mmCIF file of C-alpha atoms and ligand atoms in Angstrom:
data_model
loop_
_atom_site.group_PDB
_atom_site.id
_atom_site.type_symbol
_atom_site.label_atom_id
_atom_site.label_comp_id
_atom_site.label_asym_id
_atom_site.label_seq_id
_atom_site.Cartn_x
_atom_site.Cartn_y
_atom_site.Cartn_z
ATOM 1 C CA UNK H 1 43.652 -36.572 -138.040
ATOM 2 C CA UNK H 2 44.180 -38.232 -134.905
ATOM 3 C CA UNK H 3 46.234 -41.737 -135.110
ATOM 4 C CA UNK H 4 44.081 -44.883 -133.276
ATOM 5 C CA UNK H 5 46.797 -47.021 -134.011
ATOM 6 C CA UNK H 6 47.172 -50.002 -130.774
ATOM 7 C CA UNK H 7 49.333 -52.476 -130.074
ATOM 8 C CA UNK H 8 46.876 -55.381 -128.903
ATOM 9 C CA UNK H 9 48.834 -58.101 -127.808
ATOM 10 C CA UNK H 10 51.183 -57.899 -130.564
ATOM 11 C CA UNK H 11 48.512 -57.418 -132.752
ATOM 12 C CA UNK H 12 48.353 -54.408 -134.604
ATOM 13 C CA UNK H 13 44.693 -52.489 -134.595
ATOM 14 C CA UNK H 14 43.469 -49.479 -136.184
ATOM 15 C CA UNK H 15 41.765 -48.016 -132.984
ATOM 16 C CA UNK H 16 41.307 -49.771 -129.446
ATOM 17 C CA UNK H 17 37.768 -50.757 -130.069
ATOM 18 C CA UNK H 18 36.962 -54.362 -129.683
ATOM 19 C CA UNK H 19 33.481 -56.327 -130.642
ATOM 20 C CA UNK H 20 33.591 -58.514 -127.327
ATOM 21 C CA UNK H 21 32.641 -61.971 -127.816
ATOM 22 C CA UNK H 22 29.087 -62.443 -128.588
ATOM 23 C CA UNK H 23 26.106 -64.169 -130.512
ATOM 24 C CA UNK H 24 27.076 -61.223 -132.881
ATOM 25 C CA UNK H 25 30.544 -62.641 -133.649
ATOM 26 C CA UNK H 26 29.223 -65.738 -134.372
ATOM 27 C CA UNK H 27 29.036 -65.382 -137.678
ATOM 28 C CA UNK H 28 31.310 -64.182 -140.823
ATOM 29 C CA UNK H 29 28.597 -61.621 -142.512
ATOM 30 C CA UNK H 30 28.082 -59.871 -139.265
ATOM 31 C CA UNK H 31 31.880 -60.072 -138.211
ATOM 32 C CA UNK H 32 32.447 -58.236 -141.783
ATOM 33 C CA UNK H 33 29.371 -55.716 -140.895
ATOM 34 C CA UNK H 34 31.756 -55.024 -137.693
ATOM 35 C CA UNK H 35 34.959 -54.402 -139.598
ATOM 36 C CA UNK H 36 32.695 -52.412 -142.005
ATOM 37 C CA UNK H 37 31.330 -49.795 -138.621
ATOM 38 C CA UNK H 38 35.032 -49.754 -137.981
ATOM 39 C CA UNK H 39 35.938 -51.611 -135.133
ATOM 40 C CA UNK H 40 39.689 -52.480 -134.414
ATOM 41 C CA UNK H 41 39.419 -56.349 -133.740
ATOM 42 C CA UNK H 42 37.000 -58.822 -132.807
ATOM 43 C CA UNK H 43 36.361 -62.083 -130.452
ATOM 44 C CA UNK H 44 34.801 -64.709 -131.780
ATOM 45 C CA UNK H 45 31.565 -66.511 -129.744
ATOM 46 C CA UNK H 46 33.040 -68.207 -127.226
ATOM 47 C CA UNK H 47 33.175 -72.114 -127.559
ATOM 48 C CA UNK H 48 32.541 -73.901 -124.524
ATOM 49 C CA UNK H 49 34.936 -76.464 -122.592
ATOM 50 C CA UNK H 50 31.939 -78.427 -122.361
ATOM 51 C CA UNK H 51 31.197 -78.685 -125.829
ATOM 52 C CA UNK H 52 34.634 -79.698 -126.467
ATOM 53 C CA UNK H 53 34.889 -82.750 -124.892
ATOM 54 C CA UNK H 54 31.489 -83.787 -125.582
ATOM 55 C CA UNK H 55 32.466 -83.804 -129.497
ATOM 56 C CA UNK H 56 35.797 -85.067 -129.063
ATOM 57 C CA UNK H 57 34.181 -87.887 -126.906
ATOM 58 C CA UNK H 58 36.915 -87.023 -124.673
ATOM 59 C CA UNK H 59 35.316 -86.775 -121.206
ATOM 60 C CA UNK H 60 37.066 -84.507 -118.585
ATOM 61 C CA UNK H 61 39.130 -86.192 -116.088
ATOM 62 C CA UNK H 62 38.887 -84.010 -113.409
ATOM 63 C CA UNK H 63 37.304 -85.185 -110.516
ATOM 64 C CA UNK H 64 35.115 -82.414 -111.321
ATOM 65 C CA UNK H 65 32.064 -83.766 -113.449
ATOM 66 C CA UNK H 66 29.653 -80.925 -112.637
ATOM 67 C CA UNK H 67 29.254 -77.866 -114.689
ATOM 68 C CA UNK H 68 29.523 -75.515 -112.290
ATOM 69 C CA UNK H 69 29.033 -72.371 -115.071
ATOM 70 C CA UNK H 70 25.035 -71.860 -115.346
ATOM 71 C CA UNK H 71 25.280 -69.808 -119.005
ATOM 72 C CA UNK H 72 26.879 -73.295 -120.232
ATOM 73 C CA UNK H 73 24.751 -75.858 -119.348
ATOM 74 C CA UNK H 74 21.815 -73.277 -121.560
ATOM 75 C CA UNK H 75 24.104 -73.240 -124.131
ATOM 76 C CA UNK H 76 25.148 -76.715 -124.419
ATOM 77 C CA UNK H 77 21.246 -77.321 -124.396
ATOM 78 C CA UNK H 78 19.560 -74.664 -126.596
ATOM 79 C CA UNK H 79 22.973 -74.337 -128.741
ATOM 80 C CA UNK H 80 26.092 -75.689 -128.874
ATOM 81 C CA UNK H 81 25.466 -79.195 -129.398
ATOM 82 C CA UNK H 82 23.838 -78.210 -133.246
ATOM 83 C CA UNK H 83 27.280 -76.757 -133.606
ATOM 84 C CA UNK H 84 30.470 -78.687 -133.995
ATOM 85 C CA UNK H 85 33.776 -77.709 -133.432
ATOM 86 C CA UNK H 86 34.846 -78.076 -136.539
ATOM 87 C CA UNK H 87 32.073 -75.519 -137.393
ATOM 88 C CA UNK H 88 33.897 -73.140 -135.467
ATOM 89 C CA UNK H 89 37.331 -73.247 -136.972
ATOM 90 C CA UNK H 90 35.065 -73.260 -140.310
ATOM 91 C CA UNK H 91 34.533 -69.739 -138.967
ATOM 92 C CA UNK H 92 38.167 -69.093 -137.902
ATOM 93 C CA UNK H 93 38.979 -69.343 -141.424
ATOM 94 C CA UNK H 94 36.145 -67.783 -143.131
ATOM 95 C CA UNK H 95 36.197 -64.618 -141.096
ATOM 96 C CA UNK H 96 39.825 -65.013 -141.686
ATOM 97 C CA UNK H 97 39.464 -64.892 -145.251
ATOM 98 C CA UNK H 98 36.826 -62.146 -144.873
ATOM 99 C CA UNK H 99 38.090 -59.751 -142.839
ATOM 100 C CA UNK H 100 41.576 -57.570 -142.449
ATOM 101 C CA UNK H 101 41.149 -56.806 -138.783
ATOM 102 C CA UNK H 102 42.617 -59.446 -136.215
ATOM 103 C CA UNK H 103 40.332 -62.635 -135.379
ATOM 104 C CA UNK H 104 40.387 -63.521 -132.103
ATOM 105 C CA UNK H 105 38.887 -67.162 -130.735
ATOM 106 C CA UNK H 106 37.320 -67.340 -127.361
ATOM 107 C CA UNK H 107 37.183 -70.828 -125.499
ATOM 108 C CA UNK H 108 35.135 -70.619 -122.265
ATOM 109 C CA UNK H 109 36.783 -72.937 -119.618
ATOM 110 C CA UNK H 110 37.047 -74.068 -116.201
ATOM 111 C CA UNK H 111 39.618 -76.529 -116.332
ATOM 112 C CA UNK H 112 42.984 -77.523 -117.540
ATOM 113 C CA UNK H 113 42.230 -80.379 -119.206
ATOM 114 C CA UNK H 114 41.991 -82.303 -122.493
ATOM 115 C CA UNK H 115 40.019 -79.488 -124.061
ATOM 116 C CA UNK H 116 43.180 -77.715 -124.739
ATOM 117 C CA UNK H 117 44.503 -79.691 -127.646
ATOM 118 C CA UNK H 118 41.997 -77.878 -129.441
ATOM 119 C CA UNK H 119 43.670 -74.951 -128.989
ATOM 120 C CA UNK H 120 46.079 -76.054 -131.182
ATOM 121 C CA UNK H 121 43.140 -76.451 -134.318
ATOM 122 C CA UNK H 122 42.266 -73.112 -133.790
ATOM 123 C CA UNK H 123 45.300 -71.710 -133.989
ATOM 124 C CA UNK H 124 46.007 -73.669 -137.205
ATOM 125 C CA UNK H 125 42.756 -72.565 -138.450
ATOM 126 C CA UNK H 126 44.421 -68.844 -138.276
ATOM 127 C CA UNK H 127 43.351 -67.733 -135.190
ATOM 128 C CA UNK H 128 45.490 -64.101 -134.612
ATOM 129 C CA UNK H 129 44.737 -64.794 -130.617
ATOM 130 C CA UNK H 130 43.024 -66.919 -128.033
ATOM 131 C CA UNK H 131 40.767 -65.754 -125.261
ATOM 132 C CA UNK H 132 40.483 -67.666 -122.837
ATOM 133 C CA UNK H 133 36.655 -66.983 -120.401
ATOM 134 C CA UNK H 134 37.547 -68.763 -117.307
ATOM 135 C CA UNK H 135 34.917 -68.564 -114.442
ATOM 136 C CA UNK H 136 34.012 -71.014 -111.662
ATOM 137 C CA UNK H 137 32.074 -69.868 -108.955
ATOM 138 C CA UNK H 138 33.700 -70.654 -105.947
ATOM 139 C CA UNK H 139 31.070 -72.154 -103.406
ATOM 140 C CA UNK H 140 33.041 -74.988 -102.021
ATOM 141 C CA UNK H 141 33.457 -73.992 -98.303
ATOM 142 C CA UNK H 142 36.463 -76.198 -97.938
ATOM 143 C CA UNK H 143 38.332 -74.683 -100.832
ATOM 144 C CA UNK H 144 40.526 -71.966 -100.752
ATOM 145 C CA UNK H 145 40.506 -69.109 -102.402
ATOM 146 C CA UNK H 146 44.055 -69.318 -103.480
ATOM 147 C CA UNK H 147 43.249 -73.353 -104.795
ATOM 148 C CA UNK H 148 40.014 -71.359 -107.261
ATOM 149 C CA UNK H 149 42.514 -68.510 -108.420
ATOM 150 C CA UNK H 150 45.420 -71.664 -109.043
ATOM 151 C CA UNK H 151 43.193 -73.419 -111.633
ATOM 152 C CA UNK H 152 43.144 -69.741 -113.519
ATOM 153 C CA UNK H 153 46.644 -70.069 -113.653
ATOM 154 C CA UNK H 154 46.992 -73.510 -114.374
ATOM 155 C CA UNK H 155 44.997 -73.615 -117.541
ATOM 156 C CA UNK H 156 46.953 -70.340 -118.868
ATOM 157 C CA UNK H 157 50.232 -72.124 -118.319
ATOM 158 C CA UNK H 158 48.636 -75.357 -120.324
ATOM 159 C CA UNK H 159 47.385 -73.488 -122.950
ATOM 160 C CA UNK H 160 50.498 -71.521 -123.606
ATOM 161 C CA UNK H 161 52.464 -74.733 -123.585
ATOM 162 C CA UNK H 162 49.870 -76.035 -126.604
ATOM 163 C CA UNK H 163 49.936 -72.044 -128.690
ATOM 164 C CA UNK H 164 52.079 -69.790 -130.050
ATOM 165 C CA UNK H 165 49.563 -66.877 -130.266
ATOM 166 C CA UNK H 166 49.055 -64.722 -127.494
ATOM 167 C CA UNK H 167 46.497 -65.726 -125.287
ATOM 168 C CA UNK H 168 44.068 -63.037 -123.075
ATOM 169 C CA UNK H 169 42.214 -63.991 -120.029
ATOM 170 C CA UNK H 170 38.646 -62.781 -119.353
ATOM 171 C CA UNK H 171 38.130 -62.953 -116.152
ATOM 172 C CA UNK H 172 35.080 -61.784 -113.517
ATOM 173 C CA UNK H 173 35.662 -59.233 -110.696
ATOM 174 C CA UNK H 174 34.604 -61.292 -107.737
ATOM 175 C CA UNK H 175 38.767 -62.168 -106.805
ATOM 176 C CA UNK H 176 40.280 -61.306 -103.390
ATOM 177 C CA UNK H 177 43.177 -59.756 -104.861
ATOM 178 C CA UNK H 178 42.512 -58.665 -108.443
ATOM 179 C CA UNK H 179 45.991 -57.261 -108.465
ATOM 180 C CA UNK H 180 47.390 -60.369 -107.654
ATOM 181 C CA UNK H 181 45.787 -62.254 -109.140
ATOM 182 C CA UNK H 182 46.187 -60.459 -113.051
ATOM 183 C CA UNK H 183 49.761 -60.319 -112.248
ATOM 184 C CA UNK H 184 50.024 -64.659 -112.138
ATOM 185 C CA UNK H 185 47.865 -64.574 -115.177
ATOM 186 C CA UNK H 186 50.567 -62.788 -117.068
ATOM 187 C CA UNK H 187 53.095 -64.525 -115.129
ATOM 188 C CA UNK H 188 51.576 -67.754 -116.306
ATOM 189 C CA UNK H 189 51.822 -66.766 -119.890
ATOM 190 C CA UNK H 190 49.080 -64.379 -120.791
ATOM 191 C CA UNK H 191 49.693 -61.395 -122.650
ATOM 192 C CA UNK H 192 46.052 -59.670 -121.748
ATOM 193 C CA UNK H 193 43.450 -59.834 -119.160
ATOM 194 C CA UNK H 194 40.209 -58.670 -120.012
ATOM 195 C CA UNK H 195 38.172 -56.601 -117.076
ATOM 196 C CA UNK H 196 35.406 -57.882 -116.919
ATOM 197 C CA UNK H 197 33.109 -60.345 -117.747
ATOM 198 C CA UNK H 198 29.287 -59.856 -117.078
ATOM 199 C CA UNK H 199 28.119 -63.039 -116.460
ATOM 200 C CA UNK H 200 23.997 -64.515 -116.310
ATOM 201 C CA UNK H 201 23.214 -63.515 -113.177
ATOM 202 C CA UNK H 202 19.842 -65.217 -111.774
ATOM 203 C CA UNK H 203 16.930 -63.164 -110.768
ATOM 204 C CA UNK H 204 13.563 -64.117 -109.059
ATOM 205 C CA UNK H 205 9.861 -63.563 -110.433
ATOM 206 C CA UNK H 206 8.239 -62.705 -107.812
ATOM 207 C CA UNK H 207 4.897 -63.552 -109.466
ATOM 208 C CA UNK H 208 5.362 -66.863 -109.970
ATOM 209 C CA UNK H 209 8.060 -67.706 -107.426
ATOM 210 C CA UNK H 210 10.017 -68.630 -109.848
ATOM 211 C CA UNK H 211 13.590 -68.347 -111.732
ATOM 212 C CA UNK H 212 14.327 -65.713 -114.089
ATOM 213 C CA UNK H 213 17.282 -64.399 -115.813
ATOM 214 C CA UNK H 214 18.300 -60.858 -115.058
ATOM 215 C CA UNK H 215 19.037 -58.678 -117.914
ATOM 216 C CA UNK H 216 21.816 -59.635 -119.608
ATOM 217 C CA UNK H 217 22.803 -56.425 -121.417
ATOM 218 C CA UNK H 218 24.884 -53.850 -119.295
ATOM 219 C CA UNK H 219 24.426 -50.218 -118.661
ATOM 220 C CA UNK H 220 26.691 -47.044 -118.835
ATOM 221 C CA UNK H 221 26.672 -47.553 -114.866
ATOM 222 C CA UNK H 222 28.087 -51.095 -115.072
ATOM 223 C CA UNK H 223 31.634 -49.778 -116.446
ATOM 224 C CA UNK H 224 32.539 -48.328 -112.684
ATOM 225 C CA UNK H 225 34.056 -51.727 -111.094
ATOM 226 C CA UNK H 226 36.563 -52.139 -114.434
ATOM 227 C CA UNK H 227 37.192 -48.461 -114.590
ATOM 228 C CA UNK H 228 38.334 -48.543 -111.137
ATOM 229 C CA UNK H 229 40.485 -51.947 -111.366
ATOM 230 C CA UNK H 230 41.858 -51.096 -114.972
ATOM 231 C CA UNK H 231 43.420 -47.700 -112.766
ATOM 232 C CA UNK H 232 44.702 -49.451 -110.012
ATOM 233 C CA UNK H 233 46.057 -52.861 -111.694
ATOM 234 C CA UNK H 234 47.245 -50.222 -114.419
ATOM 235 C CA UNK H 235 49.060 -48.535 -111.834
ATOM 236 C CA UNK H 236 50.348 -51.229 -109.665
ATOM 237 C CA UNK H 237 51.340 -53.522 -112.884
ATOM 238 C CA UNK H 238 53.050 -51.388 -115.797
ATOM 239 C CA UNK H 239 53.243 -53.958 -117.835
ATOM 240 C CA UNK H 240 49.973 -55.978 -117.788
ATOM 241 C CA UNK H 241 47.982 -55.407 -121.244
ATOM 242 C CA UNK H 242 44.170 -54.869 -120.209
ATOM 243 C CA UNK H 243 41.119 -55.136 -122.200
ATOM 244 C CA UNK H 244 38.442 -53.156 -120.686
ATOM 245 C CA UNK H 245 34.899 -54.928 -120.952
ATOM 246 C CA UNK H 246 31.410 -53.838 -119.051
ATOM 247 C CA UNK H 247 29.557 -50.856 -119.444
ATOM 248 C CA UNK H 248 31.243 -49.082 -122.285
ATOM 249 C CA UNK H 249 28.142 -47.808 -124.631
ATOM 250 C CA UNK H 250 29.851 -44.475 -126.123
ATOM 251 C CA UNK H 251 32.790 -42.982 -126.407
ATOM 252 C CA UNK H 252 33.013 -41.201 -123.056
ATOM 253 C CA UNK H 253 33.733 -44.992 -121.954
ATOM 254 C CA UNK H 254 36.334 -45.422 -124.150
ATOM 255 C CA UNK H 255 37.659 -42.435 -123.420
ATOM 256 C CA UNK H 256 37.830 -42.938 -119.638
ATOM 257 C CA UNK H 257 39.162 -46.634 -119.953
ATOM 258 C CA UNK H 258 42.366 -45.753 -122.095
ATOM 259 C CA UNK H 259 42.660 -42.813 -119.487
ATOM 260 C CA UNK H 260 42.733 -45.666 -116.969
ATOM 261 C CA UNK H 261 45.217 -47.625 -118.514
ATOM 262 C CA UNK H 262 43.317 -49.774 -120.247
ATOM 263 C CA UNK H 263 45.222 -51.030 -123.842
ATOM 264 C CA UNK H 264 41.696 -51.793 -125.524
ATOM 265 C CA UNK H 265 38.007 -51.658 -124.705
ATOM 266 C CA UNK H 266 35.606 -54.586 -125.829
ATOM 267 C CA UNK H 267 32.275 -53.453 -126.098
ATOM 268 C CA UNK H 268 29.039 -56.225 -126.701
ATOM 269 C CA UNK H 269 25.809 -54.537 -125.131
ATOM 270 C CA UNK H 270 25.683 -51.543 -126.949
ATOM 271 C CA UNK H 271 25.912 -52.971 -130.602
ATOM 272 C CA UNK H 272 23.160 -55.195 -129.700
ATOM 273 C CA UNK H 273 21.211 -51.864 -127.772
ATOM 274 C CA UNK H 274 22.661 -48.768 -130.456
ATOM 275 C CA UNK H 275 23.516 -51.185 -133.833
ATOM 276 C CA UNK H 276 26.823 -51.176 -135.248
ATOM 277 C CA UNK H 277 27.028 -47.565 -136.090
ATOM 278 C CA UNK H 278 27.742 -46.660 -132.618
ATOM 279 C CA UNK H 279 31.509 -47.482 -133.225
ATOM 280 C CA UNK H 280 31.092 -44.761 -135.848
ATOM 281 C CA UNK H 281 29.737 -42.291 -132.666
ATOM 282 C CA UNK H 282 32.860 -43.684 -130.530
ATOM 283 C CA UNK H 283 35.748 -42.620 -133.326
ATOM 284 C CA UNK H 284 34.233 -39.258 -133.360
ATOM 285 C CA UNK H 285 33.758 -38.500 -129.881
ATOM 286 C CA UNK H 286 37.660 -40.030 -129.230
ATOM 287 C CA UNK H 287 38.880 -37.737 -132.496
ATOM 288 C CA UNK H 288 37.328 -34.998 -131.104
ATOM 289 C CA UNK H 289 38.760 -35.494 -128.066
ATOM 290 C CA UNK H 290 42.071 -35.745 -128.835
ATOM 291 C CA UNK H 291 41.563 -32.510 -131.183
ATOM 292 C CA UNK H 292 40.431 -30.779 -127.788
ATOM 293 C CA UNK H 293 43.822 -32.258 -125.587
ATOM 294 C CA UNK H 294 46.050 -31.879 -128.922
ATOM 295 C CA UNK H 295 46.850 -35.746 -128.117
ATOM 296 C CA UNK H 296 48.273 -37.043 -131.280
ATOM 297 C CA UNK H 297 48.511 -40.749 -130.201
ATOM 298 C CA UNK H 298 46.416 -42.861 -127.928
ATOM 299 C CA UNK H 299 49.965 -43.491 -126.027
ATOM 300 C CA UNK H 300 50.001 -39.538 -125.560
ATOM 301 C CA UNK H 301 46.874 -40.259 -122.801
ATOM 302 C CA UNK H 302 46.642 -43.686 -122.045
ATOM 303 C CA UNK H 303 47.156 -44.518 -118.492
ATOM 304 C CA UNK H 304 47.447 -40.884 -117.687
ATOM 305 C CA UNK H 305 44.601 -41.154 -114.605
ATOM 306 C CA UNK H 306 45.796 -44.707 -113.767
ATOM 307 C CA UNK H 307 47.110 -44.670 -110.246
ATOM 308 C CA UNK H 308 50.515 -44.392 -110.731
ATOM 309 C CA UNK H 309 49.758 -41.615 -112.776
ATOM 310 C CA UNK H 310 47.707 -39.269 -110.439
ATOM 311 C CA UNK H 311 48.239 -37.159 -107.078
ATOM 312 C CA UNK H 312 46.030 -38.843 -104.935
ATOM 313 C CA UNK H 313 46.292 -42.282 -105.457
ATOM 314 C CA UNK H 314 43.406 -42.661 -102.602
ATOM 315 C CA UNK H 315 40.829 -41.596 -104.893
ATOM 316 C CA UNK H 316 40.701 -44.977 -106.064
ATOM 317 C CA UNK H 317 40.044 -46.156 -102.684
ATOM 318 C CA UNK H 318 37.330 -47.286 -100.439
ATOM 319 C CA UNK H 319 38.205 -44.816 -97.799
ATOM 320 C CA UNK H 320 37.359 -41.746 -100.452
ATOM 321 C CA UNK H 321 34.137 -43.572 -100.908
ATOM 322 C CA UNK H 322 33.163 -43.704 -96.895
ATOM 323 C CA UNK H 323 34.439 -39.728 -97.262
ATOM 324 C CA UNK H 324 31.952 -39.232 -100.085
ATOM 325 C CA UNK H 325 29.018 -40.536 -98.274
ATOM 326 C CA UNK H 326 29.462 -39.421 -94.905
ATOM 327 C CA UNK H 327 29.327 -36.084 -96.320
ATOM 328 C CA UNK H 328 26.426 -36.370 -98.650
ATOM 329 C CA UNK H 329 23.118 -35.040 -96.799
HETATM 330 C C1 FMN U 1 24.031 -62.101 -125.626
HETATM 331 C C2 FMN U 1 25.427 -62.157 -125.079
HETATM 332 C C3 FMN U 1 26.238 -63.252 -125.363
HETATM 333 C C4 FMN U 1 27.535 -63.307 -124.842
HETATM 334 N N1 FMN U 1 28.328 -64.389 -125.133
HETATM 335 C C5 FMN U 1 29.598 -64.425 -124.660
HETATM 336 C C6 FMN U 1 30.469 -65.491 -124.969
HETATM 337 O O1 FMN U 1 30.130 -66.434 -125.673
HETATM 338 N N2 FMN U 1 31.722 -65.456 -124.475
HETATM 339 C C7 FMN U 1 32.180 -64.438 -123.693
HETATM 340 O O2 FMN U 1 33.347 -64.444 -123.278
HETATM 341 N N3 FMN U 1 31.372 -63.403 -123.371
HETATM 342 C C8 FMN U 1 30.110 -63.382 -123.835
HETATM 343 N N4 FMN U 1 29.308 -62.316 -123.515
HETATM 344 C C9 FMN U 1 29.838 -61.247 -122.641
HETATM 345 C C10 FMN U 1 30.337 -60.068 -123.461
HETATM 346 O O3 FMN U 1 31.428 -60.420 -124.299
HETATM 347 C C11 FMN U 1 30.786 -58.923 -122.537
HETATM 348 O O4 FMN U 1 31.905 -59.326 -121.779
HETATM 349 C C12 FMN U 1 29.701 -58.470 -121.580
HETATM 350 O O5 FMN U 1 28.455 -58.394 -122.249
HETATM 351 C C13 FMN U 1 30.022 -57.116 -120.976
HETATM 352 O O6 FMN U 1 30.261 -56.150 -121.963
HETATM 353 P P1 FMN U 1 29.130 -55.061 -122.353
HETATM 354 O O7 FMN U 1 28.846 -54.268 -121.152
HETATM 355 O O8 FMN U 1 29.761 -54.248 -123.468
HETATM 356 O O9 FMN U 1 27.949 -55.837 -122.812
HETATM 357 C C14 FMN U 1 28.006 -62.252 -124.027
HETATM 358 C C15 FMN U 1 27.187 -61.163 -123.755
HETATM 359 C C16 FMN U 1 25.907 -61.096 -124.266
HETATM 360 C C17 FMN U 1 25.052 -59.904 -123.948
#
C-alpha cells in the first residue's frame, strides 16, 4: 500500500488532497462528508475583510474605502451580512470537534488593517491554519506594481505578528514576477502559497448588452498556468511549500502537480461537478501510480519534473512555446 502521508505546513495529512475553500466548506455536515470521501485537509469558506469590519463596527482606515474585489461586494450583499463572525468561529470549533483532518480558516483580504485582530479569534477557536485570499486588482495607473505586490506582503507580516499557526497565501497569477513575488510571501512569514485562485471573472450577454458572470467552475484545461508556475517557483525556490489550486478534476492532476513540486493540491470545481467520491477516483489513480513507478512515498516523486529537476529547464519557457507553434501546420 502506497503511503500519502504530507507534511502541510506542519500539519500532518493523510494524502495531499485538499477541499479548497468553498460554499461546500461552509458547513460542518458537509466538511465531515469530505473527511468521510477521504480528503487530507480542508479550507474553510473564506470570510471576507469586508465583513469583518462591518461587524466589528470597526471601519477600515485605509485611505482605501472602495471594495475593489467584485466577488465581495455579491457576497457581502446576497450573504455574508446574515452571517456573523462569530458564526464562523462557531464553525471553527464545530468542524473542529467533528472532524480528525486539519481545519483550515480562510480570510479574504486586501488590506493590512484592523481586520486582523480577528485572526487571533480564529485561531483561539482552533483553527490548525490560516489562509489568507489576498487579491486587488491593480488598475491604478499611477501605482506601481511593486507598491500592489507590497500590500501582499504587508498583511502577511501583520498577520503573523497577531498568529502562531502557519499562515498560506492564495494568491492569483496575474504578478510580474511570480517568483519573486512567492519568495517575499514566505519571507514575510508565510509557510504556503497557494497557485492559484480562480477568481469571478465578468462576461458580456450579448443579447441583452448586458453583464454576466462567466462560469465560475474550472476545467481540466485551467490547471496549465499553476502547473507551469508550481515547476518553475518549485525549482527556483526549494523551500517554498505550494498548494496547487485550478483545474485539478482527477487524479492525473494530482499526479502532475506533486510531479511539479507542488506539496498539496486543493481541488473545489470538481466536487461540486463529480460529488465527493471523486477523491475516492484520485487515491486510486495516485496508488496505482505509484504501484506502476514502485514510488513508496509521495517524497519519492514530488518535485521530480520541477525545473530544477529536469534536463531542459526551457521547456518551461515561452521560447519552447513560440518553437511549438511555429512548427505546427
Ligand atoms: C462556488 C465557489 C465558491 C468559492 N469560494 C471561495 C472562497 O470563499 N474563498 C476562496 O479562497 N476561494 C473560493 N473559491 C475558489 C476555490 O477555492 C478554488 O480556488 C477555485 O475554484 C479553483 O479551483 P478549482 O479549479 O478546483 O475549482 C470558490 C470557488 C467556487 C467555485
Amino acid at each position: 500500500m502506497a503511503n500519502f502521508a504530507t507534511n502541510y505546513m506542519g500539519l500532518s495529512l493523510k494524502n495531499p488532497i485538499v477541499a479548497g475553500s468553498s460554499g461546500l466548506t461552509n458547513s460542518v455536515k458537509q466538511i465531515q462528508q469530505l473527511e468521510e470521501a477521504g480528503v487530507g485537509a480542508v479550507v474553510l469558506k473564506s470570510l471576507f475583510e469586508e465583513q469583518i469590519s462591518i461587524d466589528t463596527n470597526s471601519v477600515m482606515n485605509t485611505g482605501n474605502e472602495q471594495n475593489t474585489y467584485p466577488e465581495a461586494e455579491d457576497y457581502i450583499q446576497n450573504y455574508t451580512r446574515m452571517n456573523s463572525i462569530s458564526k464562523y468561529l462557531e464553525l471553527v470549533k464545530e468542524a473542529k470537534k467533528a472532524v480528525d483532518i486539519p481545519v483550515i480558516a480562510s480570510v479574504n483580504c486586501v488590506n493590512a488593517s484592523d481586520w486582523s485582530n480577528f485572526a487571533k479569534e480564529i485561531e483561539a477557536a482552533g483553527a490548525d491554519a490560516l489562509e489568507l485570499n489576498i487579491y486587488e486588482l491593480p488598475v491604478d495607473r499611477n501605482v506601481s506594481a511593486d507598491s500592489y505586490d507590497k500590500k501582499y506582503y504587508d498583511i502577511v507580516r501583520m498577520v503573523k505578528r497577531k498568529v502562531k499557526i502557519p499562515i498560506a497565501v492564495k494568491i492569483g497569477s496575474n504578478f510580474s514576477n511570480p517568483v519573486r513575488v512567492v519568495d517575499q510571501i514566505h519571507a514575510n512569514g508565510a509557510s504556503s502559497v497557494v497557485l492559484f485562485n480562480k477568481f469571478y471573472t465578468p462576461d458580456f450577454d450579448l443579447e441583452k448588452l448586458e453583464f454576466t458572470s462567466a462560469d465560475v467552475m474550472s476545467t481540466p484545461l485551467d490547471i496549465y498556468p499553476g502547473l507551469r508556475w508550481t515547476g518553475i517557483i518549485k525549482g527556483k525556490l526549494p523551500k517554498a511549500q505550494i498548494a496547487a489550486s485550478t483545474g485539478i478534476h482527477d487524479g492525473d492532476g494530482v499526479i502532475k502537480q506533486l510531479l511539479a513540486g507542488a506539496q498539496v493540491t486543493q481541488i473545489c470545481s470538481t466536487l461540486y461537478l463529480n460529488g465527493f467520491d471523486v477523491v475516492k477516483g484520485m487515491l486510486t489513480e495516485l496508488e496505482s501510480f505509484m504501484k506502476k513507478w514502485s514510488f513508496e512515498n509521495i517524497e519519492d516523486f514530488r518535485g521530480r519534473m520541477s525545473y530544477r529537476n529536469i534536463d531542459s529547464p526551457a521547456i518551461y519557457e515561452r521560447s519552447q512555446f513560440m518553437k511549438y507553434y511555429s512548427n505546427k501546420k
